[in-house]
Amino acid sequence: DDILVTTTSVEKVDKFFQDMQVVELKDLGVVSKFLGVAFSYDEEDGWALDQEQVIQDMLVKFGLGKAAPVSTPIGGEQDGEAPVGSFLWISRCTRPNISFAVHRATRNSHAPREADWRLAKRIAKYLKGTKSIKFVMNADENAMGEDGVLVEAYSDADYAADKKDRKTVSGGVVMMAGAVVAWMCKKQACVALSTMESEFVAASQTTARMLGIIECLKEIGIKVRIPSLLHVDNQAAIAQLEGEDTTGHAKHIDTRHKFVKDFAKKKVLLINYCESKKMRADVLTKVLPAPRLVELRELVML
């Protein structure tokens, strides 16, 4: 098995290996590659992760090594899936900018059609043209201090995006000390009746992901700044999340989504309005033109 040891203290790393002498364990030094992810460090930019070799191997495996690159991973037409397992691994480790396309590609993985293969080829072609892109993890000094590290999240929703069942796609990005540490793209379980409701559900899903990360940080002794921030680009959803009452239009939303209101009321969570053009989670919810995709790619540290 492979183990990645991380700490701010070299002494703690040395102690770990001393304690692990009871088993056969080889110290390979500073990480350069782990589970297919390549690591590089720069004093100014911090850590950078990429899966260039994984992408190249995947292209060759599926006979797409000579395919022409494209500027976006998904087009406006209805395409589909194929080497989905490889795409999922890449999108979850270092490439949030293909998460929406991969989400679309997984819909028919149990019974792929010709359209699914077309989408798979498009994703592969996009990865070919962007395989050298690195996912940068660089902390912002203003987001950490004696009062703890700042954890914040961005949530977005594409209302009634699926034409078959009219369910909304939620997107969420979680950041720690100014660096992106987690992201999600998933279809909502319920059918929202308005844009506000879809944003409300997306905000709750993203908050749940953020709170899980906060609990993990606390368990390993990292102090978290209070309040944490939740950025939403819909004023009606913010009003619902911060308000005492829920309007009649939103009462049908399952009660599990209401817990966000409780954290906001306790001042553990501060809900902030974010302009749509600065919404990082936008890259996770919809088909985007190439210029906008490049803008958002930079906002999610690519």
Coordinates of C-alpha atoms in Angstrom, one line a residue:
D1 CA 0.0 0.0 0.0
D2 CA 1.0 3.6 -0.6
I3 CA 1.0 6.2 2.3
L4 CA 1.3 9.9 1.9
V5 CA 2.5 11.6 5.1
T6 CA 1.8 15.4 5.5
T7 CA 2.8 17.7 8.3
T8 CA 4.3 21.2 8.9
S9 CA 7.1 19.6 11.0
V10 CA 10.0 17.5 9.7
E11 CA 10.4 16.2 13.2
K12 CA 6.9 14.7 13.1
V13 CA 7.7 13.0 9.8
D14 CA 10.8 11.4 11.3
K15 CA 8.9 10.3 14.4
F16 CA 6.3 8.7 12.2
F17 CA 8.8 6.6 10.4
Q18 CA 10.5 5.7 13.7
D19 CA 7.2 4.5 15.1
M20 CA 6.5 2.5 11.9
Q21 CA 9.7 0.5 12.1
V22 CA 7.7 -2.4 13.4
V23 CA 6.5 -2.9 9.8
E24 CA 8.4 -3.0 6.5
L25 CA 8.1 0.6 5.3
K26 CA 10.3 2.5 2.8
D27 CA 10.7 6.3 3.0
L28 CA 10.7 7.6 -0.6
G29 CA 11.4 11.2 0.5
V30 CA 9.5 14.3 -0.6
V31 CA 6.5 13.3 -2.7
S32 CA 6.8 13.6 -6.5
K33 CA 4.1 11.2 -7.5
F34 CA 1.2 9.5 -5.6
L35 CA -1.5 7.3 -7.0
G36 CA -1.0 8.7 -10.5
V37 CA -0.9 12.3 -9.4
A38 CA 2.3 14.2 -10.0
F39 CA 3.4 16.8 -7.4
S40 CA 5.7 19.8 -7.8
Y41 CA 6.5 22.6 -5.4
D42 CA 7.4 26.2 -5.9
E43 CA 8.1 28.6 -3.1
E44 CA 5.9 31.4 -4.6
D45 CA 3.1 29.3 -6.1
G46 CA 3.0 26.5 -3.6
W47 CA 2.1 22.9 -4.5
A48 CA 0.9 22.0 -8.0
L49 CA -0.7 18.7 -8.9
D50 CA -1.3 17.3 -12.4
Q51 CA -2.3 14.0 -14.0
E52 CA -0.6 14.5 -17.4
Q53 CA 0.8 11.0 -17.7
V54 CA -2.5 9.5 -16.6
I55 CA -4.3 11.5 -19.3
Q56 CA -1.8 10.4 -21.9
D57 CA -2.0 6.7 -21.0
M58 CA -5.8 7.0 -21.1
L59 CA -5.8 8.5 -24.6
V60 CA -3.6 5.7 -25.9
K61 CA -5.6 3.0 -24.2
F62 CA -8.8 4.1 -25.9
G63 CA -7.2 4.8 -29.3
L64 CA -7.4 8.6 -29.0
G65 CA -3.7 9.4 -28.9
K66 CA -3.9 11.2 -32.3
A67 CA -7.3 12.9 -31.7
A68 CA -7.5 16.6 -32.4
P69 CA -7.8 18.7 -29.1
V70 CA -11.0 20.8 -28.5
S71 CA -11.5 23.9 -26.4
T72 CA -14.3 22.7 -24.1
P73 CA -15.0 19.2 -22.6
I74 CA -18.7 19.3 -23.5
G75 CA -20.5 21.0 -26.4
G76 CA -24.0 22.4 -26.7
E77 CA -25.3 19.2 -28.4
Q78 CA -26.3 16.1 -26.5
D79 CA -23.3 13.8 -26.4
G80 CA -22.4 11.0 -23.8
E81 CA -19.9 8.5 -22.1
A82 CA -17.2 5.6 -22.3
P83 CA -14.0 5.5 -20.3
V84 CA -15.9 7.0 -17.5
G85 CA -13.8 5.4 -14.7
S86 CA -10.7 7.2 -15.9
F87 CA -12.5 10.5 -16.3
L88 CA -14.0 10.3 -12.8
W89 CA -10.5 9.7 -11.3
I90 CA -9.0 12.7 -13.1
S91 CA -12.0 15.0 -12.3
R92 CA -12.0 14.1 -8.6
C93 CA -8.2 14.5 -8.1
T94 CA -7.0 17.5 -10.1
R95 CA -9.5 18.7 -12.8
P96 CA -12.7 20.2 -11.4
N97 CA -13.2 21.9 -14.8
I98 CA -14.3 18.6 -16.4
S99 CA -16.6 17.5 -13.5
F100 CA -19.8 18.7 -15.2
A101 CA -19.0 16.9 -18.5
V102 CA -18.0 13.7 -16.6
H103 CA -21.3 14.0 -14.6
R104 CA -23.2 14.1 -17.9
A105 CA -21.2 11.2 -19.2
T106 CA -22.1 8.9 -16.3
R107 CA -25.8 9.1 -16.8
N108 CA -25.9 6.1 -19.2
S109 CA -22.8 4.2 -18.0
H110 CA -24.9 1.1 -17.5
A111 CA -26.0 1.0 -21.1
P112 CA -23.9 3.5 -23.2
R113 CA -25.0 4.5 -26.7
E114 CA -23.3 6.1 -29.6
A115 CA -24.0 9.6 -28.3
D116 CA -22.3 8.6 -25.0
W117 CA -19.1 7.6 -26.9
R118 CA -19.1 10.9 -28.7
L119 CA -19.1 12.8 -25.4
A120 CA -16.4 10.5 -24.1
K121 CA -14.2 11.3 -27.1
R122 CA -14.9 15.0 -26.7
I123 CA -13.8 14.9 -23.0
A124 CA -10.7 13.0 -24.0
K125 CA -9.8 15.5 -26.8
Y126 CA -10.2 18.4 -24.3
L127 CA -7.9 16.6 -21.8
K128 CA -5.4 16.0 -24.6
G129 CA -5.2 19.8 -25.3
T130 CA -5.0 20.7 -21.6
K131 CA -3.2 17.7 -20.1
S132 CA -0.3 19.9 -18.8
I133 CA -2.6 22.1 -16.7
K134 CA -1.7 21.9 -13.0
F135 CA -4.0 22.2 -10.0
V136 CA -2.3 24.7 -7.8
M137 CA -2.7 24.7 -4.0
N138 CA -1.3 27.9 -2.6
A139 CA -2.4 29.3 0.8
D140 CA -3.5 32.9 1.2
E141 CA -1.8 34.4 4.3
N142 CA -4.8 36.6 5.0
A143 CA -7.0 33.5 5.3
M144 CA -5.0 32.1 8.3
G145 CA -3.8 33.5 11.6
E146 CA -4.2 33.3 15.3
D147 CA -8.0 33.2 14.9
G148 CA -7.7 30.1 12.8
V149 CA -7.8 29.1 9.2
L150 CA -10.7 30.4 7.0
V151 CA -12.9 27.8 5.4
E152 CA -15.3 29.0 2.8
A153 CA -17.5 27.5 0.1
Y154 CA -19.2 28.6 -3.2
S155 CA -22.5 27.0 -4.2
D156 CA -24.4 27.2 -7.5
A157 CA -27.3 25.5 -9.3
D158 CA -28.5 25.2 -12.9
Y159 CA -32.3 25.1 -12.4
A160 CA -34.2 22.3 -14.1
A161 CA -31.1 21.5 -16.2
D162 CA -32.0 17.9 -17.0
K163 CA -34.6 17.9 -19.8
K164 CA -35.8 14.4 -19.0
D165 CA -36.8 14.8 -15.4
R166 CA -36.2 18.6 -14.9
K167 CA -34.0 18.1 -11.9
T168 CA -31.4 20.7 -11.0
V169 CA -27.6 20.2 -11.1
S170 CA -25.8 21.4 -7.9
G171 CA -22.2 22.6 -7.9
G172 CA -20.0 23.4 -4.9
V173 CA -16.4 24.4 -4.2
V174 CA -14.8 24.4 -0.8
M175 CA -11.7 26.4 0.0
M176 CA -9.3 26.3 2.9
A177 CA -6.9 29.2 3.5
G178 CA -7.6 30.4 0.0
A179 CA -6.9 27.1 -1.7
V180 CA -9.5 24.8 -3.3
V181 CA -9.6 21.5 -1.4
A182 CA -12.9 19.9 -2.5
W183 CA -15.6 20.2 -5.2
M184 CA -18.8 18.5 -6.1
C185 CA -21.2 18.2 -9.1
K186 CA -24.4 16.2 -8.5
K187 CA -28.0 16.1 -9.5
Q188 CA -30.5 17.1 -6.9
A189 CA -32.8 14.4 -5.6
C190 CA -35.9 16.5 -5.6
V191 CA -37.5 18.6 -8.3
A192 CA -37.2 22.3 -7.4
L193 CA -40.1 24.6 -8.3
S194 CA -38.0 27.8 -8.7
T195 CA -34.5 29.0 -9.2
M196 CA -34.5 30.1 -5.5
E197 CA -35.4 26.6 -4.3
S198 CA -32.7 25.0 -6.5
E199 CA -30.1 27.4 -5.1
F200 CA -31.3 26.7 -1.6
V201 CA -30.8 23.0 -2.0
A202 CA -27.4 23.5 -3.7
A203 CA -26.3 25.7 -0.7
S204 CA -27.3 23.0 1.8
Q205 CA -25.4 20.3 -0.1
T206 CA -22.3 22.5 -0.3
T207 CA -22.6 23.4 3.4
A208 CA -22.8 19.8 4.3
R209 CA -19.5 19.1 2.4
M210 CA -17.8 22.1 4.0
L211 CA -18.9 21.1 7.5
G212 CA -17.5 17.6 7.0
I213 CA -14.1 19.2 6.1
I214 CA -14.2 21.5 9.1
E215 CA -14.9 18.6 11.5
C216 CA -11.9 16.7 9.9
L217 CA -9.7 19.8 10.4
K218 CA -10.7 20.0 14.1
E219 CA -10.0 16.3 14.6
I220 CA -6.4 16.8 13.5
G221 CA -5.9 19.9 15.7
I222 CA -6.3 22.7 13.1
K223 CA -8.2 25.7 14.4
V224 CA -10.9 27.0 12.1
R225 CA -11.9 30.6 11.9
I226 CA -15.6 31.4 12.9
P227 CA -17.7 32.1 11.1
S228 CA -17.1 30.1 7.9
L229 CA -18.3 31.7 4.7
L230 CA -20.9 30.5 2.2
H231 CA -21.0 32.4 -1.1
V232 CA -24.3 32.3 -3.0
D233 CA -25.2 34.2 -6.2
N234 CA -29.0 34.2 -5.7
Q235 CA -30.5 36.9 -3.4
A236 CA -33.8 35.0 -2.9
A237 CA -32.0 31.9 -1.7
I238 CA -29.9 34.0 0.7
A239 CA -33.1 35.6 2.1
Q240 CA -34.5 32.1 2.7
L241 CA -31.3 30.9 4.3
E242 CA -31.0 33.9 6.6
G243 CA -34.7 34.5 7.4
E244 CA -36.7 33.3 10.3
D245 CA -39.6 32.0 8.2
T246 CA -39.8 29.9 5.1
T247 CA -42.2 31.0 2.4
G248 CA -45.0 28.7 1.2
H249 CA -43.1 28.1 -2.1
A250 CA -40.2 26.5 -0.2
K251 CA -42.0 24.4 2.5
H252 CA -42.0 21.3 0.4
I253 CA -38.2 21.1 0.4
D254 CA -37.1 18.3 2.7
T255 CA -36.2 19.3 6.3
R256 CA -32.6 18.0 5.9
H257 CA -31.9 21.2 3.8
K258 CA -33.0 23.5 6.6
F259 CA -30.0 22.8 8.8
V260 CA -28.1 25.6 7.0
K261 CA -30.5 28.1 8.5
D262 CA -29.6 26.9 11.9
F263 CA -25.9 27.4 11.4
A264 CA -26.5 30.8 10.0
K265 CA -28.6 31.7 13.0
K266 CA -25.9 30.6 15.4
K267 CA -23.4 32.8 13.5
V268 CA -21.3 29.7 12.8
L269 CA -21.9 30.3 9.1
L270 CA -22.0 33.7 7.3
I271 CA -23.8 33.8 4.0
N272 CA -22.4 36.2 1.5
Y273 CA -23.7 37.3 -1.9
C274 CA -21.4 36.6 -4.8
E275 CA -21.6 38.1 -8.3
S276 CA -22.4 35.5 -10.9
K277 CA -19.2 36.3 -12.8
K278 CA -17.1 35.5 -9.7
M279 CA -19.1 32.3 -8.8
R280 CA -16.4 29.6 -8.8
A281 CA -19.0 26.8 -8.7
D282 CA -20.4 27.9 -12.0
V283 CA -17.9 25.6 -13.7
L284 CA -19.6 22.6 -12.1
T285 CA -23.2 23.1 -13.2
K286 CA -23.5 23.9 -16.9
V287 CA -22.1 23.9 -20.5
L288 CA -19.9 26.9 -20.9
P289 CA -18.3 28.7 -23.9
A290 CA -14.5 28.4 -24.0
P291 CA -13.7 32.0 -22.8
R292 CA -15.9 31.6 -19.7
L293 CA -14.4 28.2 -19.0
V294 CA -10.9 29.6 -19.0
E295 CA -12.0 32.4 -16.6
L296 CA -13.5 29.8 -14.2
R297 CA -10.6 27.4 -14.6
E298 CA -8.3 30.1 -13.1
L299 CA -10.8 30.7 -10.2
V300 CA -10.6 27.0 -9.2
M301 CA -6.8 27.1 -9.2
L302 CA -6.1 25.6 -12.7

